[in-house]
Each structure stands twice: as C-alpha cells, then as structure tokens.
Coordinates of C-alpha atoms (C1' of nucleotides) in Angstrom, one line a residue:
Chain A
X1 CA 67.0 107.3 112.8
X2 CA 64.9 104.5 111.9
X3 CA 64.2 102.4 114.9
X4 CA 63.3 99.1 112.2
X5 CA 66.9 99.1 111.9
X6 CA 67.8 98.3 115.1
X7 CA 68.0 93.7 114.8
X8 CA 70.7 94.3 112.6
X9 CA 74.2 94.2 112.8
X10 CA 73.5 91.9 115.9
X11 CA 73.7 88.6 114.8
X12 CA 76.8 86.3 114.7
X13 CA 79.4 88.6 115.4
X14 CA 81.7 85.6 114.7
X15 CA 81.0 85.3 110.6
X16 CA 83.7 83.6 109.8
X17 CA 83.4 81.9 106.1
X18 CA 81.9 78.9 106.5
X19 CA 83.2 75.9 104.3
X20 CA 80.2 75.2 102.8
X21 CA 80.5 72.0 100.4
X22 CA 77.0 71.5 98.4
X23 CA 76.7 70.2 95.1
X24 CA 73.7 69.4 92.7
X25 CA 71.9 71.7 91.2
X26 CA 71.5 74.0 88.1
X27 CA 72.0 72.6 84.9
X28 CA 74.0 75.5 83.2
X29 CA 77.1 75.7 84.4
X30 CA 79.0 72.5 84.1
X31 CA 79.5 71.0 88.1
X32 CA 83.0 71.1 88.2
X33 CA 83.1 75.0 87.3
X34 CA 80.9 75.5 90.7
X35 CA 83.5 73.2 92.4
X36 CA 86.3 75.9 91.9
X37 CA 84.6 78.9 92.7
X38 CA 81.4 80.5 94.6
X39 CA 78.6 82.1 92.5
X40 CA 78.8 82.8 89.1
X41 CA 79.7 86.2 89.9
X42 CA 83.2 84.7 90.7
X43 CA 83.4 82.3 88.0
X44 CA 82.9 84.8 85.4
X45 CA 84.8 87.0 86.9
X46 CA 87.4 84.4 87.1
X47 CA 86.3 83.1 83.9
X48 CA 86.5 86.6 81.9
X49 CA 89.7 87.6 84.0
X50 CA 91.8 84.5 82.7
X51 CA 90.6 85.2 79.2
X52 CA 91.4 88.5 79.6
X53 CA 95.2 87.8 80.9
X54 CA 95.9 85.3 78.5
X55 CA 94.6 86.8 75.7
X56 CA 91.6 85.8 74.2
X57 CA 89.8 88.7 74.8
X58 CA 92.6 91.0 73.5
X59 CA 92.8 94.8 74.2
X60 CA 90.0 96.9 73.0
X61 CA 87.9 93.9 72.7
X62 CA 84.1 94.3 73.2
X63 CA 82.5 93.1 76.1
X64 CA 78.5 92.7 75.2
X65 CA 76.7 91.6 78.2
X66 CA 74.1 89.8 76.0
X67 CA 77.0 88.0 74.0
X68 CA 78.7 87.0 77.0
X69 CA 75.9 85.5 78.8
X70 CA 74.5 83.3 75.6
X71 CA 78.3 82.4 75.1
X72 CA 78.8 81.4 78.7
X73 CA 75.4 80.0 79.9
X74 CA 74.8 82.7 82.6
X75 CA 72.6 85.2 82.6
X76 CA 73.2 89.4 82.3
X77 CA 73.7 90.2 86.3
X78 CA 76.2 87.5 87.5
X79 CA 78.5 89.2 84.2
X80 CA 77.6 92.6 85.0
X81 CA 79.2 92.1 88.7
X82 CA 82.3 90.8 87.1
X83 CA 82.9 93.3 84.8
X84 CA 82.2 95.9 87.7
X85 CA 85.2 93.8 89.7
X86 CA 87.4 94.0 86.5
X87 CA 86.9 97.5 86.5
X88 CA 88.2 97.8 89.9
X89 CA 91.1 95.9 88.9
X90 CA 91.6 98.3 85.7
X91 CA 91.8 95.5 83.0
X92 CA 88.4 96.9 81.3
X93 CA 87.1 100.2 81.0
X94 CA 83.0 100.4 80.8
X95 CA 80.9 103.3 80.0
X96 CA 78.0 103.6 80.8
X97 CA 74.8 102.6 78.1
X98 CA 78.1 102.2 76.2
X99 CA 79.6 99.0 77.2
X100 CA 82.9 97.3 78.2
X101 CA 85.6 96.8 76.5
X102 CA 89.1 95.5 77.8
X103 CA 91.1 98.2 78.9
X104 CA 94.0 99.8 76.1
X105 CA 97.2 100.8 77.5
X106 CA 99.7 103.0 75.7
X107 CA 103.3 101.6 76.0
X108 CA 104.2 104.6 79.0
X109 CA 101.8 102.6 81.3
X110 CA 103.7 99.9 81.8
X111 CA 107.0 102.0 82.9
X112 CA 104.8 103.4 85.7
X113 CA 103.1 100.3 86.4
X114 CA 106.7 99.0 86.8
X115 CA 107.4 102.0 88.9
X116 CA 104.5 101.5 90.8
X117 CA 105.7 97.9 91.3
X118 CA 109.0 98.4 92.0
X119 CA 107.8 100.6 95.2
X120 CA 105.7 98.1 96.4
X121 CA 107.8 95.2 95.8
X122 CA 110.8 96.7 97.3
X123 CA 108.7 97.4 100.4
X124 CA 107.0 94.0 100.2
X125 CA 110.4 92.0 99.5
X126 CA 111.9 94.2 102.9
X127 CA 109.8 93.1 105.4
X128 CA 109.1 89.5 103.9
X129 CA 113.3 88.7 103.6
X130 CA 113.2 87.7 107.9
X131 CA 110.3 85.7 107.6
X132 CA 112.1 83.3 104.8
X133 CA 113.3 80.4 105.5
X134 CA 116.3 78.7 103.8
X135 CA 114.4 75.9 101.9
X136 CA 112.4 79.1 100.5
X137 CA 115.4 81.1 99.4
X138 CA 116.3 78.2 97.8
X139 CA 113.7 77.0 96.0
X140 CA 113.7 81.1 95.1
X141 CA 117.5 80.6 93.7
X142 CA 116.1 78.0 91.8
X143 CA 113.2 79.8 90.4
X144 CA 116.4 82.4 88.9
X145 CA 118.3 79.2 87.9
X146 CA 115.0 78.3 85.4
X147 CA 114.7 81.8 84.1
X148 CA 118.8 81.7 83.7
X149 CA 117.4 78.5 81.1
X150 CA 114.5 80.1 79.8
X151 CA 117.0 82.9 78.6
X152 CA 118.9 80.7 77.0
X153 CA 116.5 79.1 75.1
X154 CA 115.3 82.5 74.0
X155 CA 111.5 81.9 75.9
X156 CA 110.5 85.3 77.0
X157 CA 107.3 84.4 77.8
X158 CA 108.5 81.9 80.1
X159 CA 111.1 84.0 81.4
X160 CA 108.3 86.6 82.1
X161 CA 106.2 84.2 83.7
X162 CA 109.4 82.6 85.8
X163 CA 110.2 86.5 86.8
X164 CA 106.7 86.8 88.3
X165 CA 107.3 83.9 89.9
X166 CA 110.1 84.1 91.7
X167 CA 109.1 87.5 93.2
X168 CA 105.6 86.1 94.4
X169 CA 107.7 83.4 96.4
X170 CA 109.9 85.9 98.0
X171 CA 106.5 87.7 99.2
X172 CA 103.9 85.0 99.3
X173 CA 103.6 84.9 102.8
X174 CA 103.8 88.6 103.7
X175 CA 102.0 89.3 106.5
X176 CA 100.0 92.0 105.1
X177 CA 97.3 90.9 103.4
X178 CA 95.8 93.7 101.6
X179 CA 99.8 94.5 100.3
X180 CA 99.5 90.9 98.6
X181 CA 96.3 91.8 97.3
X182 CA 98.2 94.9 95.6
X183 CA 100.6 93.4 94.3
X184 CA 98.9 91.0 92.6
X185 CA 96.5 93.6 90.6
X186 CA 99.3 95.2 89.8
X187 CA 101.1 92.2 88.3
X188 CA 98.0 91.3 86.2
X189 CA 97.7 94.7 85.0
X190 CA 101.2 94.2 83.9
X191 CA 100.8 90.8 82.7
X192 CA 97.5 92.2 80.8
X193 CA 100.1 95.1 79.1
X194 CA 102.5 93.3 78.2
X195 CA 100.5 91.9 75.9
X196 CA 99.5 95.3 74.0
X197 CA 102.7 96.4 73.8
X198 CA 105.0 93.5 73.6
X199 CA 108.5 94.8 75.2
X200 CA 111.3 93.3 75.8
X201 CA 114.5 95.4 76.3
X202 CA 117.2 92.7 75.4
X203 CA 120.3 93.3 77.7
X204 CA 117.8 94.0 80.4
X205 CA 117.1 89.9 81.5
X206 CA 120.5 89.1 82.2
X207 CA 121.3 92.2 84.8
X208 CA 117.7 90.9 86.1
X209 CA 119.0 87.8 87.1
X210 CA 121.8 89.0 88.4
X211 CA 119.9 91.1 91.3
X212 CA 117.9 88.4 91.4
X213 CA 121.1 86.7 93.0
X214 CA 122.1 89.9 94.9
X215 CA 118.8 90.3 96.4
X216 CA 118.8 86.9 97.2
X217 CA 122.3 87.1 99.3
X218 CA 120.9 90.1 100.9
X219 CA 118.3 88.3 102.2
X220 CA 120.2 85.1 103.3
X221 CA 123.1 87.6 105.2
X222 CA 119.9 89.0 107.0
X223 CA 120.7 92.6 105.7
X224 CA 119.3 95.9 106.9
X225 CA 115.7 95.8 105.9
X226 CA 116.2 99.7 104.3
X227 CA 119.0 98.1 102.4
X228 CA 117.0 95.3 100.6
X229 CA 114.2 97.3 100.1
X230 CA 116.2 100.1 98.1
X231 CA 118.0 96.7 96.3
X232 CA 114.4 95.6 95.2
X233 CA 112.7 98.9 94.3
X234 CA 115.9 99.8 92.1
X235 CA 115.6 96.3 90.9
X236 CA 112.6 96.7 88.8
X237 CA 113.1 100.4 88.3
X238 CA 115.6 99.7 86.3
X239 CA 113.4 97.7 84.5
X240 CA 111.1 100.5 83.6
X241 CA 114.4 102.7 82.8
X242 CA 115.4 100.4 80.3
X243 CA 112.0 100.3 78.7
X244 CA 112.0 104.0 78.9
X245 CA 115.7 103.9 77.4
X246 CA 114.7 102.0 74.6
X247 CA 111.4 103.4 74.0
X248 CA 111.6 107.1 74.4
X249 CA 108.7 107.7 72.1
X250 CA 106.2 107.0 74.7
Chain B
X1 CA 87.0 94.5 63.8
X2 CA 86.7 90.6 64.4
X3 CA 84.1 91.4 66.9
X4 CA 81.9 92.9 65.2
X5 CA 79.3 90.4 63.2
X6 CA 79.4 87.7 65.9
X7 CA 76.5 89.3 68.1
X8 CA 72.6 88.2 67.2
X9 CA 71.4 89.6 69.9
X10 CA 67.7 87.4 70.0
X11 CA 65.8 89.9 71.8
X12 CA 62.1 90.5 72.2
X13 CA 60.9 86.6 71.5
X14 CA 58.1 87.9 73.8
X15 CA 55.7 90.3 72.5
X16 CA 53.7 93.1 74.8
X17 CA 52.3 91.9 78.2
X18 CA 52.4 93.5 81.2
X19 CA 53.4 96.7 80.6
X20 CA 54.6 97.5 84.6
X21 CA 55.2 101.0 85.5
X22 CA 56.9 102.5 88.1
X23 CA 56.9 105.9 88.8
X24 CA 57.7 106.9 92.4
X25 CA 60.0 109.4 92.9
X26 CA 61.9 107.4 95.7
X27 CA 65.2 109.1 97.5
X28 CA 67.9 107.9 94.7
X29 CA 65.2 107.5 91.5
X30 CA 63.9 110.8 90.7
X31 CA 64.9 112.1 87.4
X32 CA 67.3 114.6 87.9
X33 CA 69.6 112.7 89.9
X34 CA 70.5 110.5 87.0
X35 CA 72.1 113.2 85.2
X36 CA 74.1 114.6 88.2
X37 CA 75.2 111.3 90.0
X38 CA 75.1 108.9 87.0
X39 CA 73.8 105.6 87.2
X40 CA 72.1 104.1 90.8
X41 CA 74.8 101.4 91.1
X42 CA 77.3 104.9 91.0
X43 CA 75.2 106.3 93.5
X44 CA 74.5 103.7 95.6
X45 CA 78.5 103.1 95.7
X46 CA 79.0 106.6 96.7
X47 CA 76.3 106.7 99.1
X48 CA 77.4 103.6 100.7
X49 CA 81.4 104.3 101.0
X50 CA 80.9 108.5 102.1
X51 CA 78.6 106.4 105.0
X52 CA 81.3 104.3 105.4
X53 CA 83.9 106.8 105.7
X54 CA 82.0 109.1 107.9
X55 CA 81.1 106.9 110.7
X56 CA 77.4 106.4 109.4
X57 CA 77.9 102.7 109.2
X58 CA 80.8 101.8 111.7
X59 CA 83.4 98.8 111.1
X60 CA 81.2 95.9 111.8
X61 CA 77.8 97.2 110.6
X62 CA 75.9 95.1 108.5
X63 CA 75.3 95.9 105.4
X64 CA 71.7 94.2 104.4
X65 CA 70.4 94.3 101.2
X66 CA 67.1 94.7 101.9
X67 CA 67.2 97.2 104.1
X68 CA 69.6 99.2 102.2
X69 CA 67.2 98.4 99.1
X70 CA 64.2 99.7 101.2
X71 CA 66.1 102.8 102.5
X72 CA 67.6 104.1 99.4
X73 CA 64.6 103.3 97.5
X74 CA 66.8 101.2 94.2
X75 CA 66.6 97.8 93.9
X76 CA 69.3 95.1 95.3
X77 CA 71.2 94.5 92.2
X78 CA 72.7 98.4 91.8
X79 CA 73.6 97.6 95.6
X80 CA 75.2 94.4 95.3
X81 CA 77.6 96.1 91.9
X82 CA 78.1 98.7 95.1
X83 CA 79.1 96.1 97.6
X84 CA 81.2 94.7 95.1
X85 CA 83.0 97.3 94.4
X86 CA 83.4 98.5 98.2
X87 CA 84.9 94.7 98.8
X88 CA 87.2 95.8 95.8
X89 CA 88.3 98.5 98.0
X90 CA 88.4 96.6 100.8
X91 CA 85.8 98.2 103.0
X92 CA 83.4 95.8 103.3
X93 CA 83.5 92.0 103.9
X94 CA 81.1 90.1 101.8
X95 CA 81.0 86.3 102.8
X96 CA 78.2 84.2 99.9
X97 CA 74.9 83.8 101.5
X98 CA 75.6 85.7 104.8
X99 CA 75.9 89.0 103.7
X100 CA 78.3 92.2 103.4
X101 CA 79.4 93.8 106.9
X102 CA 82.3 97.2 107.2
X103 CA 85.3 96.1 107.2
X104 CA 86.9 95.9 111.2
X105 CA 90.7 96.6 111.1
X106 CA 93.2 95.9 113.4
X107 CA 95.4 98.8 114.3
X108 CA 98.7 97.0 113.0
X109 CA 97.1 97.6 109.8
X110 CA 97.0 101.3 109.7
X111 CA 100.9 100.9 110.3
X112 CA 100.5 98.5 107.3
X113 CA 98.6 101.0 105.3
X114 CA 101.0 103.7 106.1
X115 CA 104.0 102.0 105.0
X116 CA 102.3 101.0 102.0
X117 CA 101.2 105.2 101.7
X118 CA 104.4 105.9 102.2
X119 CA 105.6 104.3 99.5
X120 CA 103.5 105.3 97.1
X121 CA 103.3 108.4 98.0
X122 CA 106.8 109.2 98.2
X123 CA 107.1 108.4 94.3
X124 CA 104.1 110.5 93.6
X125 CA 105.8 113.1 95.3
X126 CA 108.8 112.8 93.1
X127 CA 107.2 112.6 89.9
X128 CA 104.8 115.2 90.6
X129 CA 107.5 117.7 91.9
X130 CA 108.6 119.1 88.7
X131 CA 105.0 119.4 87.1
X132 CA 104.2 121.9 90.1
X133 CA 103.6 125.7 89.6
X134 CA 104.4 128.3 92.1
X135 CA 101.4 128.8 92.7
X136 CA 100.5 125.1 93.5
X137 CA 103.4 125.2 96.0
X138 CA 102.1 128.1 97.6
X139 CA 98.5 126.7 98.0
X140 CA 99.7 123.4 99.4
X141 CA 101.9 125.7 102.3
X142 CA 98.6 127.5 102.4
X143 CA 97.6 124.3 103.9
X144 CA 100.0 123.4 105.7
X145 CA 99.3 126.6 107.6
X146 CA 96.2 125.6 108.5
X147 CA 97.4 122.5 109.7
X148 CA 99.5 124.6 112.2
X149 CA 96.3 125.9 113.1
X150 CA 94.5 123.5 113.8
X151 CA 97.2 122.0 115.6
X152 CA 97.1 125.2 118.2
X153 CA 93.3 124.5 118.1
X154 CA 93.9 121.3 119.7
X155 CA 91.4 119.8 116.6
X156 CA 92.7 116.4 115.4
X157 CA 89.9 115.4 113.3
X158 CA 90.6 118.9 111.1
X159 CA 94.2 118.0 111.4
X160 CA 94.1 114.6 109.5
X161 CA 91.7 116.1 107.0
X162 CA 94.2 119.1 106.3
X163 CA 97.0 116.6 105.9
X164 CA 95.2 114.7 103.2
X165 CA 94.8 117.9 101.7
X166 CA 97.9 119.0 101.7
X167 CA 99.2 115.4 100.1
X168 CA 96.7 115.3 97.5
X169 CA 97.2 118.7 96.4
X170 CA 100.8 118.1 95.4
X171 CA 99.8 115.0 93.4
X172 CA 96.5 115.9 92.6
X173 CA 98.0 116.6 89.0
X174 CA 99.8 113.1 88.7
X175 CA 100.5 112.0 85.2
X176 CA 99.6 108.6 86.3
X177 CA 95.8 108.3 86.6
X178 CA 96.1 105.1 88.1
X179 CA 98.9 105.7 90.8
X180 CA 96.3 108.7 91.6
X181 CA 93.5 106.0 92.3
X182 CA 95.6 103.5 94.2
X183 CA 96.2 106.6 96.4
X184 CA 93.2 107.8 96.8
X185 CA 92.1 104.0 97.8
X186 CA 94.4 103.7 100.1
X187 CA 93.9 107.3 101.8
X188 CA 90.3 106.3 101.9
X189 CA 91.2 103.2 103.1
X190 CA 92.7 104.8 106.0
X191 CA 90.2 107.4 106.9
X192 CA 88.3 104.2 108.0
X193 CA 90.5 102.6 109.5
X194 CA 91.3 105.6 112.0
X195 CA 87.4 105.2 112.6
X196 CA 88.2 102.1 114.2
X197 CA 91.2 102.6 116.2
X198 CA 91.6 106.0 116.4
X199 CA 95.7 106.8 116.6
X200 CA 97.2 110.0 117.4
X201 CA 100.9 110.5 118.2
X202 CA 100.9 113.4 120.4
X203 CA 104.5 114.8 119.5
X204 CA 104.1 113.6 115.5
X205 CA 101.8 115.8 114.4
X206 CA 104.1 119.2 114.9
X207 CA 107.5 117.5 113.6
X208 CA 104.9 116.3 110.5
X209 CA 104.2 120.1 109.6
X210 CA 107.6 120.4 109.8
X211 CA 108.5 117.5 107.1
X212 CA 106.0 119.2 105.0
X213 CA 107.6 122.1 104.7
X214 CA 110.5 120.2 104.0
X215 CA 109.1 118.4 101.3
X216 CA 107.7 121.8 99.7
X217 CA 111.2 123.7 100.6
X218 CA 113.5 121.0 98.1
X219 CA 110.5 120.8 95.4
X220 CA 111.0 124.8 95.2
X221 CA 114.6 123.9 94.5
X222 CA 114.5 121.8 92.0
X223 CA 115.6 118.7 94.4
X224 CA 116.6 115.3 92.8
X225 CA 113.5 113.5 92.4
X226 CA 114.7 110.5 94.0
X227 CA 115.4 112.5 97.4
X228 CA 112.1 114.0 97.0
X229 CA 111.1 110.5 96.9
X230 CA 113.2 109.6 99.7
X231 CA 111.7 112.4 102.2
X232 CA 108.2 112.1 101.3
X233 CA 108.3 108.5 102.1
X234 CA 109.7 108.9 105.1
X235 CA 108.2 111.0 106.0
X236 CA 105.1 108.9 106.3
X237 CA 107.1 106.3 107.1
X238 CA 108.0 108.1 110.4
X239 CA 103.9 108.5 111.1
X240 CA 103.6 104.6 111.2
X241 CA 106.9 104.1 113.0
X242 CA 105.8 106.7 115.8
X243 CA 102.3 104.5 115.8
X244 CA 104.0 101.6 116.7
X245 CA 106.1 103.0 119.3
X246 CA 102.6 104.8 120.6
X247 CA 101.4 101.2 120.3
X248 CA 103.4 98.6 121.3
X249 CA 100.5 95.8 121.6
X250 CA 99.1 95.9 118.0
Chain C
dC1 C1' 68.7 70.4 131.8
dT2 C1' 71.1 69.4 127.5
dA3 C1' 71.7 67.7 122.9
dT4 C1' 69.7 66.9 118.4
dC5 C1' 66.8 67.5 114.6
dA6 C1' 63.3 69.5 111.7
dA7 C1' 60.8 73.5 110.3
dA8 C1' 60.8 78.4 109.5
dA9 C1' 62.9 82.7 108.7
dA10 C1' 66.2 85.5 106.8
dT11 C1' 69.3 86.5 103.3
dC12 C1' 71.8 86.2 99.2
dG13 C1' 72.0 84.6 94.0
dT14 C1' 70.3 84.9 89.5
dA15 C1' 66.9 84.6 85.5
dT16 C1' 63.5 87.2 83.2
dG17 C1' 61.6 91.3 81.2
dC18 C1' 61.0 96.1 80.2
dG19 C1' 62.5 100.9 79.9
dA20 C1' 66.1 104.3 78.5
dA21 C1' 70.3 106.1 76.5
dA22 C1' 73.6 106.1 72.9
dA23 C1' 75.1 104.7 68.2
dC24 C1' 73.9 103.7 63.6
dT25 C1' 71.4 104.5 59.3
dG26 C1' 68.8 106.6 55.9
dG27 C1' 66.6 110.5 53.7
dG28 C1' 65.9 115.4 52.7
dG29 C1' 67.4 120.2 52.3
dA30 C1' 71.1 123.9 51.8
Chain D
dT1 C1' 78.6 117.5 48.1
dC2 C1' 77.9 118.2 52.9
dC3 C1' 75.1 118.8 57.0
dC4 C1' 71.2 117.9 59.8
dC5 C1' 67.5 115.3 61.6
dA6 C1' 64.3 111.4 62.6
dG7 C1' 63.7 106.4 62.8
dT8 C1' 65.9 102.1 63.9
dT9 C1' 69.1 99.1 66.3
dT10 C1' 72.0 97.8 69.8
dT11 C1' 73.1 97.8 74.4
dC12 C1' 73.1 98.8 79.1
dG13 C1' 70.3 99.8 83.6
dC14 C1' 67.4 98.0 86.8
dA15 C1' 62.9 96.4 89.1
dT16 C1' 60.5 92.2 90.1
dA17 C1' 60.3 87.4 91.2
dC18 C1' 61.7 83.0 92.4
dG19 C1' 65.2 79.6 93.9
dA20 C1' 69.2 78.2 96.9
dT21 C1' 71.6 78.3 101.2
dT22 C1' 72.5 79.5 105.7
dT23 C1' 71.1 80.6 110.3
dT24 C1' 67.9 80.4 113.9
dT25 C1' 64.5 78.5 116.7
dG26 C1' 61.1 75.4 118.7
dA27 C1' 60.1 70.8 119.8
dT28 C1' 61.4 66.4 121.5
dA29 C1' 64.1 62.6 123.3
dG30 C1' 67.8 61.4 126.4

DNA sequence: CTATCAAAAATCGTATGCGAAAACTGGGGA
DNA sequence: TCCCCAGTTTTCGCATACGATTTTTGATAG
C-alpha cells in the first residue's frame, strides 16, 4: 500500500454538517435559489426533479446538457451530477454519448410500483403506528376527511396528492431513516407515472378512504403490529389489483 | 417532437489554440477499458463501491478526491458522478466542502435493513415463484447445499455469500427490473454494513437452511403466492428478530 | 497557560475547452 | 427503388484550471 495515504481518514472524526450560512457571490443563479439549496448540483437536481414531477419535462422528454445549462444559467457538470442522481432515482434514463431523456413507463409499472409500495408502506406504517401520538392520528383523520371532499368535488389530482399525504404523516417520523428515504423515491416514481399513464380506477377511492379509517382505528386501539402492517400492505395492493382489474391489457 | 428545433447549440465561438494532448495510459484510461467497463464515471463507481464492499475502504474512510483522482489516474469530475451515486446508495456520506467518507452504520440498522429485505424480498419471492423452471429450483437447492457445507466448515463469511446466492437466484429473473435493483441495493447495502458490525446468530444460520428449503419445497408445489410471500419474508424477518435478541444494546 | 484571530493549507465546486462516439444526411452504385 | 458508405452535426465525456469555503495552525494578547 501506499504509505502517502496514510494523513487521511484522520481528521475530524466528528464531521457533522456544519450550518454554514454565506451569501454573496456569483452572479448566475439568482440569491434566493442558493438560499434553498447547497451547490448547484442540488438545485438542479432539485430544480430538474420538480419539473420532472410536475410535468414540464413530460416523459420521453430530451434532456440536452448544453440546452439545459444555457436555459438554467449553469454550466454542463453541476447538470451532469443531477441527471446522474435522477438516474438513481429512476425518473430518467441516460445512455451514454446518447443523452437523457425522462424515463417512459408502460402502464404495468405502476401496479408493481404500487406493489412495491404497498410492502414498504405496510411495514413502515407497522412500526410507526406506537410512536403516533393522538394529535397526529388526528390531524391523519383529517387529512382522509379532505380527500373524503376532494372526492366529492371530483379533484383527483387533489385527492392523489391528499392520499400521499396522509400516508407520509402516518410515517414521517419513522425511525429509520433510509426506509423514509425509500419510500419517498418510490412515491415520486409513482407520482412521475401517474402522469404517463393517467389511472384512475373509479370505485377504487371510496374503499381507500375507508381503510384509511380502519387503519387509522387500528392504530389508535394499539393493535398487533403484524395486524396493521398486513392492513396497510393489502391497503394499497388492492390499489394495484384494481388497476390491474381494469386494465388487464398491460 | 416539441423538442426538437429549440436547441442552437453555439458551439466552437473559439477557434484552434492549444491543442492539449494527453496520452498516458494511466490505470482506468487505456483504450480498451472503455469498451469493457464503459465510461470512467461507470468505472470509477464500480471501482469505488466493490472497495467499499470488500473492506478496501472501511466505514469511516475518507474518500478524497484528489487522492482518488491521483490513484485511479481519471480526473475528479467522473469521481464526484461516482460519489454521487454511492451517496444515492447510501454508502458514502458526502457533506459540501468537507468531503465524502464510507458510510458507518449502527448495528440497529442491519435489523432495519433486514426488515426492509424482508419485505421486499418476500414479494419477489412470490412473484418470481411461478416463472421458475425445475431446473432453477434445483440450482438454487444446489446452493443451499453448499450453504450446509459451509456451515459444517465453520466458514461464515462463505455462508452469507451462499445465502445471497441462493436469494438472488430465485429472483434473479424478476419481471420487475426495478424491484431487482432496489434488492440488489439493499443486499449491497448490507454486505457493508456486516463489515461494520459483524452479526452472526449462532443457532440461525442451520434453522435458515432449513427455511430455504421450505421456501423451495411450496414453490415446487405450486404454493399461493401470497404464502410464498408470507414465508420468505419471514423468513428474513426471523434473521433480524434473532439479531436483536443476539443484541439487545443496539 | 489559554483564548482569540489571521493567515495558510486543504478540499470541494464549477466554468471552460477539446476529443470522441453516435446519429443524421447526402450521394453513388447495384 | 433500395442499400451502403462517407462527411457532417449533435451531444456526451472528461481533463485542466481557477474560485469558494472550510479547517487547521501559528502567533499574539490576556
């Protein structure tokens, strides 16, 4: 082995992020952008994520490096980073001296992505339902009372975005960290498909709610952590059932 | 599409001048490596994360970019796209303008990572049952043989290699190419992570062969896929329980 | 001897520029 | 008409260089 080698790993074992607060600087990115995030790695990767979820860069879209960094005021390499993290996350695909583009999913992706979910979630929502308190569970109940109106008023979207919701506040403070981190890739992957293949399996929202309730009562009785857990996987299972029911062309 | 006129790429506003060339056939840059490995951010990544994995660079090691840069013989920026995408993986920490150091876990998080294994895996198991051959069964009890072996060898480190073996050779064929990638994450996840704190239930390892052959004995039947499901997971359920009994303090 | 501050070192962050690989385009021959 | 091939274009890959930020250290006052 290289003896040159041998200063490293030495220094401040205690490395801890440091809350670092300096503004002033470069003129390109406007100030309040470096306010949110770090580098410009992280903003763009932020930055292209957000677009990504939301929409404006739809699936399939076309990813130029070159395009991106006139349109956005930073150079190639901070982009190229994110677009490496986005990989990681599967919301674009990039090949190489090709390019990236944002990933394309085919409508029997988001049944396993729910099935992927519902494992995790069910496992997640188990060992998070004794750590909740009762103000949470009920500001949880009242996350299903909104998406109870958002049905009504025929808003998917923001029944969608209600049903992520109320999930992340049943395991927002789950002790594991790297499980949180899961689950929310795997929601934005969702998010990102739902938006290819726009599905919504009518009957499906109202039995939602409904466990929604049950799992809640589960949780406020202090059930059997086994119990809630099957409750919550089979929760949004049936969710990618019902898509698979009324979609069974793949 | 849309996408397509909006590009004006504004290259080459600079004419010829100083026409640098570098042609020293360092450790990752000859020639033929390109075409085997793929690009030197690819390599560098799975340079970096086999290194990581097999106790080259220990949980806690720093990870300089210099160094590595000087080492591997690439430049920083295909290591920092690597570093990026081991902190997507969560084996490395990188904290802005300190650097990027192997990830140190706790041992309560190998319990963690095998519940969320378990989970996973367990619906892998399901799904993948009916796509197996005869064959396939018979290689992954093949392998569970060996396991017994190496169990009467006394040789742990062979044993924990077998068993990820055996596991990936009954999903290996997953329909789901991105359940297949969570899992392997996670698996590698864990490989390092027994680096740290390195686990070993004396009595688990023998009942463990035993669930195997479990698991293989109802996919030869034709089981229901959700008790498949139900077995697999805890199956690996039970290695995490029998950690924290092992380990009380974590 | 200790605390504080300034200078220096170390390290990461990113802009610029050039080379290389793949796709596109146009022309020539079967 | 269709296929093949060479030149052009587009785009990524990455090496170098410089700037920004943090940590460390040495000197100095209390």
């Amino acid at each position: 082995m290289t003896a040159r080698g041998a200063r490293t790993a030495e220094r401040s074992a205690t490395g801890a992020m440091a809350g670092v607060r300096k503004d002033e600087g470069t003129a390109l990115g406007s100030a309040k952008d470096r306010s949110t995030g770090g580098s410009k790695a992280e903003q763009s990767y932020e930055l292209l994520r957000s677009r990504i979820l939301d929409g404006t860069y739809g699936p399939g879209y076309r990813l130029v490096m070159n395009q991106l960094a006139q349109e956005t005021g930073v150079s190639t390499i901070p982009l190229r980073e994110a677009l490496r993290r986005l990989q990681s996350d599967g919301l674009v695909e990039v090949v190489r001296n090709i390019g990236a583009r944002v990933a394309v999913f085919e409508s029997v992706q988001v049944e396993h992505s729910l099935q992927i979910l519902a494992r995790l979630e069910g496992y997640a929502t188990a060992i998070c339902a004794p750590l909740l308190t009762p103000d949470q569970i009920a500001a949880s109940r009242e996350i299903n009372a909104r998406m109870v109106a958002a049905l009504d008023e025929f808003d998917p979207a923001a029944f969608t975005a209600l049903n992520r919701t109320f999930h992340f506040s049943i395991y927002q403070h789950c002790p594991d960290a790297h499980l949180r981190s899961l689950l929310e890739a795997e929601w934005a992957r969702l998010d990102h498909m739902r938006r290819s293949t726009f599905t919504y399996v009518p009957g499906r929202a109202r039995r939602s709610v409904v466990e929604h309730e049950h799992i809640l009562d589960l949780i406020e009785r202090g059930a059997d952590m086994a119990e809630i857990e099957r409750v919550a996987c089979a929760h949004k299972a049936a969710t990618a059932d019902a898509l698979h029911q009324a979609k069974p062309s793949g």
